[in-house]
PDB file of C-alpha atoms in Angstrom:
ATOM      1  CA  UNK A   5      70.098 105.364 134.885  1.00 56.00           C
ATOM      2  CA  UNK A   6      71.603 104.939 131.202  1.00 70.00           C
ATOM      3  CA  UNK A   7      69.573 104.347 128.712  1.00 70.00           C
ATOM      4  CA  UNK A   8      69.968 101.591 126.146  1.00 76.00           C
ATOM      5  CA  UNK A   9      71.069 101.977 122.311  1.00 69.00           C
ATOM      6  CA  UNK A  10      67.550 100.512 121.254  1.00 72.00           C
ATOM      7  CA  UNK A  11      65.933 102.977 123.467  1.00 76.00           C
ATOM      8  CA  UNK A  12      68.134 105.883 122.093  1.00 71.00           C
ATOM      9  CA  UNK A  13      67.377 104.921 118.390  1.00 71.00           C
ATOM     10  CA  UNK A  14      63.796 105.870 119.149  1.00 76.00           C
ATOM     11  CA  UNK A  15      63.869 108.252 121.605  1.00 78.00           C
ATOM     12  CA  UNK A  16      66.216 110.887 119.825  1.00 74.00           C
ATOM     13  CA  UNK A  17      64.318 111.027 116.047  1.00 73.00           C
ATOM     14  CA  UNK A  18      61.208 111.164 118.167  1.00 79.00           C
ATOM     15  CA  UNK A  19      62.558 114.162 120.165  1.00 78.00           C
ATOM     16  CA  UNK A  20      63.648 115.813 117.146  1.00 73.00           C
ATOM     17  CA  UNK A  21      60.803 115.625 115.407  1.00 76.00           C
ATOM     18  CA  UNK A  22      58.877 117.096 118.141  1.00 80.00           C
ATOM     19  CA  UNK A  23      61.700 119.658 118.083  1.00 73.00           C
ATOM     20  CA  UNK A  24      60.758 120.392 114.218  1.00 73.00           C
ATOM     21  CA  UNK A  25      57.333 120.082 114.643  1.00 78.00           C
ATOM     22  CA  UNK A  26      57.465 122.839 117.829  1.00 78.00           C
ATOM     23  CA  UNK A  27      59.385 125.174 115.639  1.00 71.00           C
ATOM     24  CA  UNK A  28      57.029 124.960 112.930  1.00 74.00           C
ATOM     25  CA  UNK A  29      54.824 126.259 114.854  1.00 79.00           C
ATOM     26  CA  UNK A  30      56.472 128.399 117.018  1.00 77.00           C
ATOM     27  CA  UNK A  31      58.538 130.654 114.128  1.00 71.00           C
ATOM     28  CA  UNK A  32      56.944 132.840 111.611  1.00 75.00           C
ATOM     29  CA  UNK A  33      59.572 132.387 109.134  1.00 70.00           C
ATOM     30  CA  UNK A  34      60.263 128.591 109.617  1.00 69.00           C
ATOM     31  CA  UNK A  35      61.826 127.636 106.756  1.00 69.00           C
ATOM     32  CA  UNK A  36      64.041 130.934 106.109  1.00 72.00           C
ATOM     33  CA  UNK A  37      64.418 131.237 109.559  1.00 66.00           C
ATOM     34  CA  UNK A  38      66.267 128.572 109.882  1.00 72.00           C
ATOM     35  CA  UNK A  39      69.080 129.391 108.636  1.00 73.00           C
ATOM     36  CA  UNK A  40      70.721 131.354 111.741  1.00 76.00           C
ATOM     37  CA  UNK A  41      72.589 128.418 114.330  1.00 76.00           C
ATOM     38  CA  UNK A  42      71.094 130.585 117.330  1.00 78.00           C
ATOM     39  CA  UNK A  43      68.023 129.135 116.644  1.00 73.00           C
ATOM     40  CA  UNK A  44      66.197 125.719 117.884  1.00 71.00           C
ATOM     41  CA  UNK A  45      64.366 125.396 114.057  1.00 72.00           C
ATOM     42  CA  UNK A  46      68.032 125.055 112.757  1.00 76.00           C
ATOM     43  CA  UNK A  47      68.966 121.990 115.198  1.00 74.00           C
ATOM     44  CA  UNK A  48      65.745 120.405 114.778  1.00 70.00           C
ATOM     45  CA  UNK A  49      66.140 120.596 111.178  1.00 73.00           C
ATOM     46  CA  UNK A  50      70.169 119.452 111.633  1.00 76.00           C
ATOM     47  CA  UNK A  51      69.459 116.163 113.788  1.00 72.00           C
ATOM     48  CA  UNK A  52      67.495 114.415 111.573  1.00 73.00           C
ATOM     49  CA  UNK A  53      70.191 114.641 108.811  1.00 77.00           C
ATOM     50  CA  UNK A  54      73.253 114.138 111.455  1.00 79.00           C
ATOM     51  CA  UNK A  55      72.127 110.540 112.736  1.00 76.00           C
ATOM     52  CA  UNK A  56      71.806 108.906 109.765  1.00 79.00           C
ATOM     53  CA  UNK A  57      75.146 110.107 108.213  1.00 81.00           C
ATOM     54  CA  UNK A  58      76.505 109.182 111.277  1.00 81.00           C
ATOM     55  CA  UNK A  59      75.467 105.397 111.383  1.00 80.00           C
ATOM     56  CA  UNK A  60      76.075 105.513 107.608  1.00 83.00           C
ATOM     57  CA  UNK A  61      80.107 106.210 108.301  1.00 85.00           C
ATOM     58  CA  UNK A  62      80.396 104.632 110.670  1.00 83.00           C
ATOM     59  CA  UNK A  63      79.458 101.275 109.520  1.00 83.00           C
ATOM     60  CA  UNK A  64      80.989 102.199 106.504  1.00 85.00           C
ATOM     61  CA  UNK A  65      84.646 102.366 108.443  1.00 86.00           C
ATOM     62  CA  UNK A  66      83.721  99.535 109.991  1.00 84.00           C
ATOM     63  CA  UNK A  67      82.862  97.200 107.198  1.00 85.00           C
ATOM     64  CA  UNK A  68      86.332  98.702 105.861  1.00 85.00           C
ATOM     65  CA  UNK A  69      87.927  97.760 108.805  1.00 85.00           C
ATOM     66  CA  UNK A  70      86.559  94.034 108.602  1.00 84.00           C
ATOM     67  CA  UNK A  71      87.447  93.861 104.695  1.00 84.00           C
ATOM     68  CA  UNK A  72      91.200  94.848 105.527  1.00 83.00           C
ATOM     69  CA  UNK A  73      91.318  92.091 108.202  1.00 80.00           C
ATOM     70  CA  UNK A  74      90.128  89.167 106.068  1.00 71.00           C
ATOM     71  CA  UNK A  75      91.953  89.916 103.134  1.00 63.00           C
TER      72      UNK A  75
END
């Protein structure tokens, strides 16, 4: 079963979030703690950030790409 890029675009910032939201409560220290990559706080705290970056660049390249090929 694959899921679908619609159902992906909701389903990972909403398992994230639950991510954050568990290590917030789970860590004493949570936001010094979350410094050290061993730790979930740090990847629930780096997702968030990651995907939109990610969609940002890449439409960027492609809107480059599409701008090359009409000019």
């Amino acid at each position: 079963m694959f899921l679908s890029l619609p159902t992906l675009t909701v389903l990972i910032p909403l398992v994230s979030l639950a991510g954050l939201f568990y290590s917030a409560s789970v860590e004493e220290s949570f936001p010094q703690g979350c410094t050290n990559t061993t730790s979930l706080c740090f990847y629930s705290l780096l997702l968030p950030i990651t995907i939109p970056v990610y969609v940002f660049f890449h439409l960027w390249t492609w809107m480059g790409i599409k701008l090359f090929r009409h000019n």
